[in-house]
Coordinates of C-alpha atoms and ligand atoms in Angstrom, one line a residue:
M1 CA 0.2 0.1 -0.1
T2 CA 1.2 3.3 -1.0
E3 CA 1.7 6.2 1.9
L4 CA -1.6 7.7 0.6
S5 CA -3.8 4.8 0.7
A6 CA -2.6 4.0 4.0
L7 CA -3.8 7.7 4.7
D8 CA -6.8 7.3 2.9
A9 CA -7.6 4.3 4.7
Q10 CA -7.5 5.4 7.7
L11 CA -9.8 8.1 6.8
A12 CA -12.5 6.1 5.7
D13 CA -12.2 4.8 9.4
L14 CA -12.2 7.6 11.3
L15 CA -15.2 9.0 9.2
A16 CA -17.2 5.4 9.6
T17 CA -16.6 6.2 13.9
M18 CA -18.4 10.0 13.6
P19 CA -19.9 11.9 14.9
D20 CA -18.2 10.8 18.0
P21 CA -18.7 14.0 20.7
T22 CA -16.1 12.2 22.9
A23 CA -13.1 10.8 20.3
T24 CA -9.2 11.8 21.1
T25 CA -7.9 9.0 19.6
Y26 CA -5.8 11.2 17.1
V27 CA -5.5 13.8 19.2
N28 CA -3.4 11.8 22.0
D29 CA -1.1 10.1 19.8
L30 CA -0.1 13.3 18.2
E31 CA 0.8 14.5 20.8
D32 CA 3.2 11.7 21.7
G33 CA 4.6 12.1 18.6
L34 CA 5.2 15.8 18.5
A35 CA 6.7 15.6 22.3
N36 CA 8.8 13.0 21.3
Q37 CA 10.1 14.8 17.6
F38 CA 10.8 17.9 19.2
G39 CA 12.1 16.7 22.9
A40 CA 9.5 18.2 25.0
R41 CA 8.0 17.0 28.0
H42 CA 4.7 17.9 27.1
A43 CA 2.9 18.5 23.2
I44 CA -0.9 20.2 23.8
V45 CA -3.0 20.3 20.3
V46 CA -4.9 23.5 19.4
S47 CA -7.0 24.7 16.6
S48 CA -4.1 26.7 15.5
G49 CA -1.2 28.6 16.1
T50 CA -2.5 31.8 17.5
A51 CA -4.8 29.8 19.5
A52 CA -1.1 28.2 21.1
L53 CA -0.2 31.7 21.8
H54 CA -3.1 33.1 22.9
T55 CA -3.2 29.9 25.4
A56 CA 0.5 30.1 26.3
L57 CA 0.1 33.8 28.0
V58 CA -2.9 32.8 29.3
V59 CA -1.9 29.7 31.1
A60 CA 1.6 31.6 31.9
G61 CA -0.4 34.5 33.9
I62 CA -0.3 37.1 31.6
G63 CA -3.3 39.9 30.9
P64 CA -4.5 43.3 32.0
G65 CA -1.6 45.6 33.3
D66 CA 1.4 43.5 32.0
E67 CA 3.7 43.7 29.2
V68 CA 4.9 41.5 26.4
L69 CA 8.4 42.2 24.8
V70 CA 7.8 41.5 21.2
P71 CA 10.2 41.7 18.3
A72 CA 8.6 44.4 15.3
L73 CA 10.1 42.4 12.9
S74 CA 7.0 39.8 13.2
V75 CA 2.9 39.4 12.1
I76 CA 0.4 40.2 13.4
M77 CA -0.4 36.8 14.3
S78 CA 1.7 37.0 16.7
I79 CA 0.7 40.1 18.5
A80 CA -3.3 39.8 18.6
P81 CA -3.2 37.1 21.1
I82 CA -1.2 39.2 23.0
I83 CA -4.2 42.0 22.8
H84 CA -6.5 39.1 23.1
A85 CA -5.0 38.5 26.6
G86 CA -5.5 41.8 27.7
A87 CA -2.1 42.6 28.0
C88 CA 0.2 45.0 25.8
P89 CA 2.5 44.3 23.3
V90 CA 6.0 46.3 23.4
F91 CA 7.8 46.8 20.0
V92 CA 11.3 45.9 20.0
D93 CA 13.5 46.6 17.3
C94 CA 16.1 43.8 15.5
N95 CA 20.2 44.1 15.3
P96 CA 20.8 45.7 12.0
D97 CA 21.1 42.4 9.8
G98 CA 17.1 41.2 11.5
T99 CA 18.3 38.0 12.6
D100 CA 18.0 38.2 16.5
F101 CA 17.1 41.0 19.5
D102 CA 18.4 44.6 19.7
Y103 CA 20.0 43.7 23.5
T104 CA 20.0 48.0 24.2
D105 CA 16.4 48.3 22.5
L106 CA 15.3 45.0 24.4
T107 CA 17.0 46.4 28.0
A108 CA 15.3 49.6 27.3
K109 CA 12.0 48.4 26.8
T110 CA 11.9 46.5 30.0
S111 CA 9.6 48.0 32.8
L112 CA 8.2 46.9 36.0
A113 CA 5.3 46.3 34.4
T114 CA 7.0 43.2 31.5
K115 CA 6.0 39.2 32.3
A116 CA 7.5 38.0 29.3
V117 CA 9.0 38.3 25.8
L118 CA 7.9 36.6 23.3
P119 CA 10.4 36.1 20.8
V120 CA 9.7 35.7 16.3
H121 CA 11.3 32.8 14.8
L122 CA 10.5 34.9 12.0
W123 CA 11.7 32.9 8.2
G124 CA 13.0 30.2 10.5
R125 CA 16.0 32.3 12.0
T126 CA 15.8 31.7 15.8
G127 CA 18.4 34.6 17.4
D128 CA 20.6 32.8 19.8
P129 CA 18.8 30.9 22.6
A130 CA 20.8 30.9 24.9
R131 CA 22.0 34.5 25.0
L132 CA 17.9 35.2 25.3
G133 CA 17.4 32.4 27.8
R134 CA 20.1 34.3 29.6
W135 CA 18.8 37.7 29.7
A136 CA 15.5 36.9 30.4
D137 CA 16.8 35.3 34.1
E138 CA 18.4 37.8 34.5
H139 CA 15.4 39.9 34.4
Q140 CA 13.2 37.6 35.8
L141 CA 11.0 37.1 32.7
L142 CA 9.6 34.1 31.1
V143 CA 10.2 33.2 27.6
I144 CA 7.0 32.2 25.2
E145 CA 8.6 31.4 21.8
D146 CA 6.9 32.0 18.8
A147 CA 7.9 29.1 16.5
C148 CA 5.5 29.1 13.8
Q149 CA 7.8 29.5 11.2
A150 CA 10.8 27.8 12.7
Q151 CA 9.2 24.1 13.1
G152 CA 12.8 22.0 12.6
S153 CA 15.3 24.5 12.9
H154 CA 17.7 24.0 15.8
T155 CA 20.5 25.4 18.1
D156 CA 23.0 23.2 19.3
G157 CA 21.0 20.1 18.8
R158 CA 18.1 21.5 20.5
F159 CA 15.0 22.6 18.5
A160 CA 13.4 26.1 18.1
G161 CA 9.9 26.2 20.8
T162 CA 11.8 24.1 23.2
H163 CA 14.2 26.7 25.0
G164 CA 11.7 29.2 26.4
A165 CA 8.8 28.3 28.9
I166 CA 6.2 27.6 26.3
G167 CA 6.9 27.2 22.5
C168 CA 4.1 27.7 20.3
F169 CA 3.8 26.2 16.7
S170 CA 1.1 26.4 13.6
M171 CA 0.0 23.5 11.2
K172 CA -1.2 25.7 8.1
D173 CA -0.8 24.7 5.8
G174 CA 2.7 26.0 4.3
K175 CA 3.8 25.8 7.5
L176 CA 6.5 23.0 7.5
L177 CA 4.0 20.9 9.6
W178 CA 0.7 21.2 7.7
C179 CA -2.7 19.8 8.6
G180 CA -4.9 22.3 7.1
E181 CA -5.0 24.2 10.0
G182 CA -3.7 23.4 13.8
G183 CA -1.2 24.0 16.3
Y184 CA 0.4 23.4 19.3
L185 CA 2.3 24.3 22.7
L186 CA 5.4 22.1 23.8
T187 CA 6.2 22.7 27.5
D188 CA 8.4 20.7 30.1
D189 CA 6.7 22.2 32.3
D190 CA 3.3 19.8 33.8
A191 CA 1.5 22.5 35.5
Y192 CA 1.3 24.6 32.0
A193 CA 0.5 21.7 30.0
A194 CA -2.3 21.0 32.9
A195 CA -3.6 24.2 32.9
A196 CA -3.4 24.6 28.8
R197 CA -5.4 20.8 28.0
S198 CA -8.0 22.5 30.5
Y199 CA -8.0 26.0 28.9
R200 CA -8.4 24.2 25.2
S201 CA -11.7 23.2 26.4
H202 CA -13.7 25.1 28.7
G203 CA -12.6 24.3 31.6
L204 CA -12.4 20.2 31.0
P205 CA -10.6 18.7 32.6
P206 CA -10.0 21.3 35.1
P207 CA -6.9 23.8 35.5
P208 CA -4.5 21.9 38.1
D209 CA -3.8 23.6 41.8
G210 CA -3.4 27.2 41.8
F211 CA -4.3 28.3 38.8
P212 CA -7.8 30.0 38.9
P213 CA -10.6 28.7 37.2
R214 CA -11.5 31.0 34.0
V215 CA -13.8 31.5 31.4
A216 CA -11.9 29.3 28.3
H217 CA -12.1 29.0 24.2
N218 CA -13.1 25.7 22.4
Y219 CA -9.4 25.5 20.9
R220 CA -9.9 21.8 20.3
L221 CA -8.4 20.5 16.9
A222 CA -10.9 18.0 15.2
E223 CA -9.9 14.2 15.0
P224 CA -9.2 14.2 11.0
L225 CA -6.7 17.0 11.4
A226 CA -4.9 15.5 13.8
L227 CA -4.6 12.1 11.5
I228 CA -3.1 14.0 8.9
A229 CA -0.9 15.8 11.0
G230 CA 0.0 12.8 12.8
H231 CA 0.4 11.2 9.2
N232 CA 2.4 13.7 8.1
L233 CA 4.8 14.2 11.3
T234 CA 5.9 10.9 10.2
R235 CA 7.3 12.2 7.5
F236 CA 9.0 15.4 9.2
D237 CA 12.0 14.5 8.2
D238 CA 12.2 14.1 5.0
F239 CA 9.9 17.5 5.0
L240 CA 12.9 19.1 6.6
N241 CA 14.8 18.0 4.1
R242 CA 13.2 18.8 1.9
R243 CA 12.3 22.6 2.5
Q244 CA 16.7 23.0 3.2
R245 CA 17.2 21.9 -0.2
Q246 CA 14.8 24.0 -1.6
A247 CA 16.7 27.2 -0.1
A248 CA 19.8 25.5 -0.4
R249 CA 19.3 24.9 -4.8
L250 CA 18.0 28.7 -4.9
G251 CA 20.7 29.9 -2.8
K252 CA 23.2 28.1 -5.1
L253 CA 21.3 29.2 -8.4
L254 CA 21.3 33.1 -7.3
A255 CA 24.3 33.0 -5.9
D256 CA 26.1 35.6 -8.7
T257 CA 23.4 37.4 -9.5
P258 CA 23.8 41.3 -8.9
G259 CA 22.3 42.9 -6.2
L260 CA 21.3 39.6 -4.0
H261 CA 23.4 39.2 -0.4
L262 CA 22.5 35.7 0.5
P263 CA 22.9 35.4 4.8
A264 CA 24.1 32.2 6.3
A265 CA 23.3 30.7 9.8
P266 CA 25.7 31.5 12.6
S267 CA 27.9 28.5 13.8
G268 CA 25.7 26.7 16.4
Q269 CA 22.0 27.4 14.5
R270 CA 20.7 25.4 11.7
W271 CA 17.6 27.1 10.4
N272 CA 14.8 25.1 8.4
G273 CA 14.1 26.8 5.1
Y274 CA 11.4 28.1 6.0
S275 CA 11.8 30.5 3.3
F276 CA 14.5 31.6 1.2
L277 CA 16.3 34.7 1.9
A278 CA 18.1 37.3 0.1
T279 CA 19.2 40.6 1.5
V280 CA 18.7 43.3 -1.9
T281 CA 20.9 46.1 -2.4
L282 CA 19.0 46.9 -5.6
P283 CA 16.9 50.5 -5.2
Q284 CA 13.7 50.8 -4.4
T285 CA 13.8 47.0 -2.9
R286 CA 10.3 47.2 -1.3
A287 CA 9.1 48.2 -5.2
F288 CA 11.3 45.2 -6.9
C289 CA 9.8 42.7 -4.5
E290 CA 6.3 43.8 -5.7
H291 CA 7.5 43.1 -9.1
L292 CA 9.1 39.9 -8.7
A293 CA 5.3 38.9 -7.1
N294 CA 3.4 40.3 -10.0
L295 CA 5.5 38.1 -12.4
G296 CA 4.9 34.8 -10.1
V297 CA 7.6 34.8 -7.4
P298 CA 5.5 34.3 -4.1
N299 CA 7.8 36.5 -1.4
S300 CA 6.4 37.9 1.9
V301 CA 6.8 41.6 0.7
G302 CA 5.8 41.3 -2.6
S303 CA 2.6 39.2 -2.0
F304 CA 1.9 39.9 1.9
R305 CA 3.1 43.5 1.7
L306 CA 4.7 42.3 5.4
V307 CA 5.7 45.4 7.5
P308 CA 7.1 45.5 10.4
A309 CA 4.3 44.9 12.8
D310 CA 4.8 48.4 15.0
R311 CA 3.6 50.0 12.0
R312 CA 0.4 48.2 11.2
H313 CA -2.5 50.4 11.4
E314 CA -4.4 48.0 13.7
L315 CA -1.5 48.1 16.4
A316 CA -1.1 51.8 16.4
A317 CA -2.0 52.3 19.8
W318 CA 0.4 50.6 21.1
A319 CA 3.1 51.5 18.9
G320 CA 6.4 53.1 19.6
P321 CA 8.6 55.7 18.0
G322 CA 9.4 53.5 15.5
C323 CA 12.1 50.2 15.3
R324 CA 14.0 51.3 12.2
N325 CA 16.2 48.4 11.8
A326 CA 13.3 46.2 11.4
T327 CA 11.9 48.4 8.8
A328 CA 15.3 48.8 6.8
V329 CA 15.7 44.8 7.1
I330 CA 12.0 43.9 5.9
D331 CA 12.3 46.4 3.5
R332 CA 15.0 44.4 2.5
T333 CA 15.1 40.8 2.3
L334 CA 13.5 38.9 -0.3
A335 CA 11.5 35.8 1.2
V336 CA 10.3 33.7 -1.0
I337 CA 7.7 31.5 0.5
L338 CA 7.9 27.7 -0.6
T339 CA 5.7 25.0 -0.1
D340 CA 6.8 20.7 -0.2
R341 CA 5.5 21.4 -3.4
D342 CA 7.9 23.5 -5.2
D343 CA 9.5 20.9 -7.4
E344 CA 12.9 22.2 -9.0
H345 CA 11.1 23.0 -12.5
R346 CA 9.4 25.5 -10.6
L347 CA 12.3 26.8 -8.6
N348 CA 14.3 26.7 -11.6
G349 CA 11.8 29.2 -12.9
Y350 CA 12.0 31.4 -9.8
A351 CA 15.6 32.0 -10.2
Q352 CA 15.7 32.3 -13.6
I353 CA 12.9 35.6 -13.2
I354 CA 14.6 36.2 -9.9
D355 CA 18.3 36.7 -11.8
R356 CA 17.1 38.2 -15.2
E357 CA 15.3 41.2 -12.9
A358 CA 17.8 41.7 -10.8
R359 CA 19.7 42.5 -13.7
A360 CA 17.3 44.5 -15.5
W361 CA 15.8 46.3 -12.7
R362 CA 16.4 50.7 -13.1
P363 CA 15.3 52.6 -10.2
H364 CA 11.2 54.4 -11.3
N365 CA 10.7 57.8 -10.7
Ligands
LIG407 C1 1.5 31.3 11.1 C2 1.6 32.0 12.1 C3 1.3 32.0 13.5 C4 -0.2 32.0 13.3 O1 -0.4 30.5 12.9 P1 -1.7 30.5 12.8 O2 -2.3 28.4 12.3 O3 -1.9 30.8 11.2 O4 -2.7 30.8 13.8 C5 1.5 32.8 14.3 N1 2.9 32.9 14.2 C6 4.2 33.2 12.9 C7 5.0 33.9 13.4 C8 3.3 32.5 12.2 O5 3.7 32.2 11.2

């Protein structure tokens, strides 16, 4: 039997047992598999990455009156859960190459109200988790990682999302491990895990001792999606290798393209290749990225109009004076969006277009 028909057969069997309002077999199996794959004590499966972040903040006791330090180099999905938790996002700038926090700014933005720092591993780049851990210990802050784009990235042998108190992940289609929609939390903390299991299902089972009873959510993942995720998890190493090879292939094809500089991971860090990344040194880089998107090369700035989170209209109430490095990094980064369906033919096509257009690019007025 091929892999696909094995999944088909399992889905047919599962459908034959539905509706079963109490079924959690595939969710439980998936949690065991995720904890095992990433080396965490607990995995708690939820309905999205957004739900994972919201759940993590709530079980960590973060709410009204609290501040959470977040990179401006992030996306709306990382920030919305902080606001949903009733807390206040405080935007922190990145270092000039966008691979980590600007620690001077991080320290300057810390106040008596700060409870946690929430690094966002955008495009699969994690920064230096050991350094952040030391800094957070020194300031007595929790680290909650948004590792939605960093499944499989690792530093010194430890996976992204397992360095902080809680790591949050998405299984939305397009993320490395996908099942349509879904998410999960990883933690080594028994109480956080039990509180998260309670919170995702309207307080059933009840939270552990020390956690206040609270109005919660339905953040459960449906069994058919857990089955698909579990199936994909068995192929996780293939997914990861494939994405890393795709990014490396584009890097090789574009190594001599003028106006593109290809960043490399610092030693000890292995990025998952979530997106192919290049720093663009051509004039009018945003227009260049939009031009590429129009020619069929999907990318963060060109296709999704990515701007620093603190420059978004709906977050204006929380924005400070502006994070200059984050703006410069986003404006200069070509982040080509990859999926496991992108074959060599498509990647060659992307490279051909990018190389040709970079050579021909002239500033407009
Ligand atoms: C995808 C993503 C999320 C949200 O995940 P959803 O499953 O779409 O809710 C949060 N943060 C980052 C960095 C993401 O890429």
